[in-house]
């Protein structure tokens, strides 16, 4: 049982670290390839920066 879980985890890890620029996404209609990397817009970058700052402040408390 445990070994099966470990194998499953390893398989997932291998998929994650593949350097392909598309990722297969399972949907109701079937599987489709979706591009992983898209350019972040400036507002998204800013939002991420704010989120990181908040996380840092929260971890200090």
PDB file of C-alpha atoms in Angstrom:
ATOM      1  CA  UNK A   1       0.000   0.000   0.000  1.00  0.00           C
ATOM      2  CA  UNK A   2       2.682   2.476   1.058  1.00  0.00           C
ATOM      3  CA  UNK A   3       4.849   1.512  -1.908  1.00  0.00           C
ATOM      4  CA  UNK A   4       1.955   2.232  -4.275  1.00  0.00           C
ATOM      5  CA  UNK A   5       1.570   5.701  -2.758  1.00  0.00           C
ATOM      6  CA  UNK A   6       5.285   6.347  -3.144  1.00  0.00           C
ATOM      7  CA  UNK A   7       5.258   5.212  -6.772  1.00  0.00           C
ATOM      8  CA  UNK A   8       2.322   7.507  -7.444  1.00  0.00           C
ATOM      9  CA  UNK A   9       4.139  10.418  -5.823  1.00  0.00           C
ATOM     10  CA  UNK A  10       7.276   9.761  -7.849  1.00  0.00           C
ATOM     11  CA  UNK A  11       5.262   9.654 -11.058  1.00  0.00           C
ATOM     12  CA  UNK A  12       3.671  12.989 -10.188  1.00  0.00           C
ATOM     13  CA  UNK A  13       7.055  14.516  -9.410  1.00  0.00           C
ATOM     14  CA  UNK A  14       8.485  13.354 -12.730  1.00  0.00           C
ATOM     15  CA  UNK A  15       5.584  14.974 -14.543  1.00  0.00           C
ATOM     16  CA  UNK A  16       6.100  18.244 -12.691  1.00  0.00           C
ATOM     17  CA  UNK A  17       9.783  18.473 -13.504  1.00  0.00           C
ATOM     18  CA  UNK A  18       9.365  17.787 -17.205  1.00  0.00           C
ATOM     19  CA  UNK A  19      10.639  20.825 -19.045  1.00  0.00           C
ATOM     20  CA  UNK A  20       7.896  20.877 -21.654  1.00  0.00           C
ATOM     21  CA  UNK A  21       6.164  24.183 -22.122  1.00  0.00           C
ATOM     22  CA  UNK A  22       2.738  22.586 -22.251  1.00  0.00           C
ATOM     23  CA  UNK A  23       0.899  20.737 -19.559  1.00  0.00           C
ATOM     24  CA  UNK A  24      -1.882  18.250 -20.110  1.00  0.00           C
ATOM     25  CA  UNK A  25      -5.045  19.305 -18.354  1.00  0.00           C
ATOM     26  CA  UNK A  26      -7.891  16.867 -17.808  1.00  0.00           C
ATOM     27  CA  UNK A  27     -11.293  18.393 -18.372  1.00  0.00           C
ATOM     28  CA  UNK A  28     -14.790  17.027 -18.760  1.00  0.00           C
ATOM     29  CA  UNK A  29     -14.492  17.181 -22.547  1.00  0.00           C
ATOM     30  CA  UNK A  30     -11.229  15.244 -22.486  1.00  0.00           C
ATOM     31  CA  UNK A  31      -7.560  16.037 -22.249  1.00  0.00           C
ATOM     32  CA  UNK A  32      -6.120  19.161 -23.751  1.00  0.00           C
ATOM     33  CA  UNK A  33      -2.676  20.680 -23.897  1.00  0.00           C
ATOM     34  CA  UNK A  34      -2.361  24.017 -22.162  1.00  0.00           C
ATOM     35  CA  UNK A  35       0.641  26.304 -22.236  1.00  0.00           C
ATOM     36  CA  UNK A  36       2.195  26.502 -18.773  1.00  0.00           C
ATOM     37  CA  UNK A  37       4.068  29.725 -19.138  1.00  0.00           C
ATOM     38  CA  UNK A  38       2.364  32.934 -20.098  1.00  0.00           C
ATOM     39  CA  UNK A  39       3.767  36.384 -19.622  1.00  0.00           C
ATOM     40  CA  UNK A  40       2.712  37.947 -16.346  1.00  0.00           C
ATOM     41  CA  UNK A  41       1.139  41.341 -16.667  1.00  0.00           C
ATOM     42  CA  UNK A  42       2.478  44.175 -14.543  1.00  0.00           C
ATOM     43  CA  UNK A  43      -0.614  44.187 -12.339  1.00  0.00           C
ATOM     44  CA  UNK A  44      -0.153  40.475 -11.637  1.00  0.00           C
ATOM     45  CA  UNK A  45       3.477  41.064 -10.713  1.00  0.00           C
ATOM     46  CA  UNK A  46       2.440  43.863  -8.386  1.00  0.00           C
ATOM     47  CA  UNK A  47      -0.244  41.708  -6.772  1.00  0.00           C
ATOM     48  CA  UNK A  48       2.283  38.925  -6.209  1.00  0.00           C
ATOM     49  CA  UNK A  49       4.720  41.388  -4.660  1.00  0.00           C
ATOM     50  CA  UNK A  50       2.026  42.619  -2.261  1.00  0.00           C
ATOM     51  CA  UNK A  51       1.087  39.035  -1.395  1.00  0.00           C
ATOM     52  CA  UNK A  52       4.702  38.173  -0.589  1.00  0.00           C
ATOM     53  CA  UNK A  53       5.035  41.222   1.643  1.00  0.00           C
ATOM     54  CA  UNK A  54       1.863  40.269   3.496  1.00  0.00           C
ATOM     55  CA  UNK A  55       3.089  36.696   3.933  1.00  0.00           C
ATOM     56  CA  UNK A  56       6.370  37.934   5.377  1.00  0.00           C
ATOM     57  CA  UNK A  57       4.582  40.225   7.821  1.00  0.00           C
ATOM     58  CA  UNK A  58       2.206  37.441   8.852  1.00  0.00           C
ATOM     59  CA  UNK A  59       5.062  35.012   9.498  1.00  0.00           C
ATOM     60  CA  UNK A  60       6.774  37.535  11.791  1.00  0.00           C
ATOM     61  CA  UNK A  61       3.777  37.749  14.100  1.00  0.00           C
TER      62      UNK A  61
END
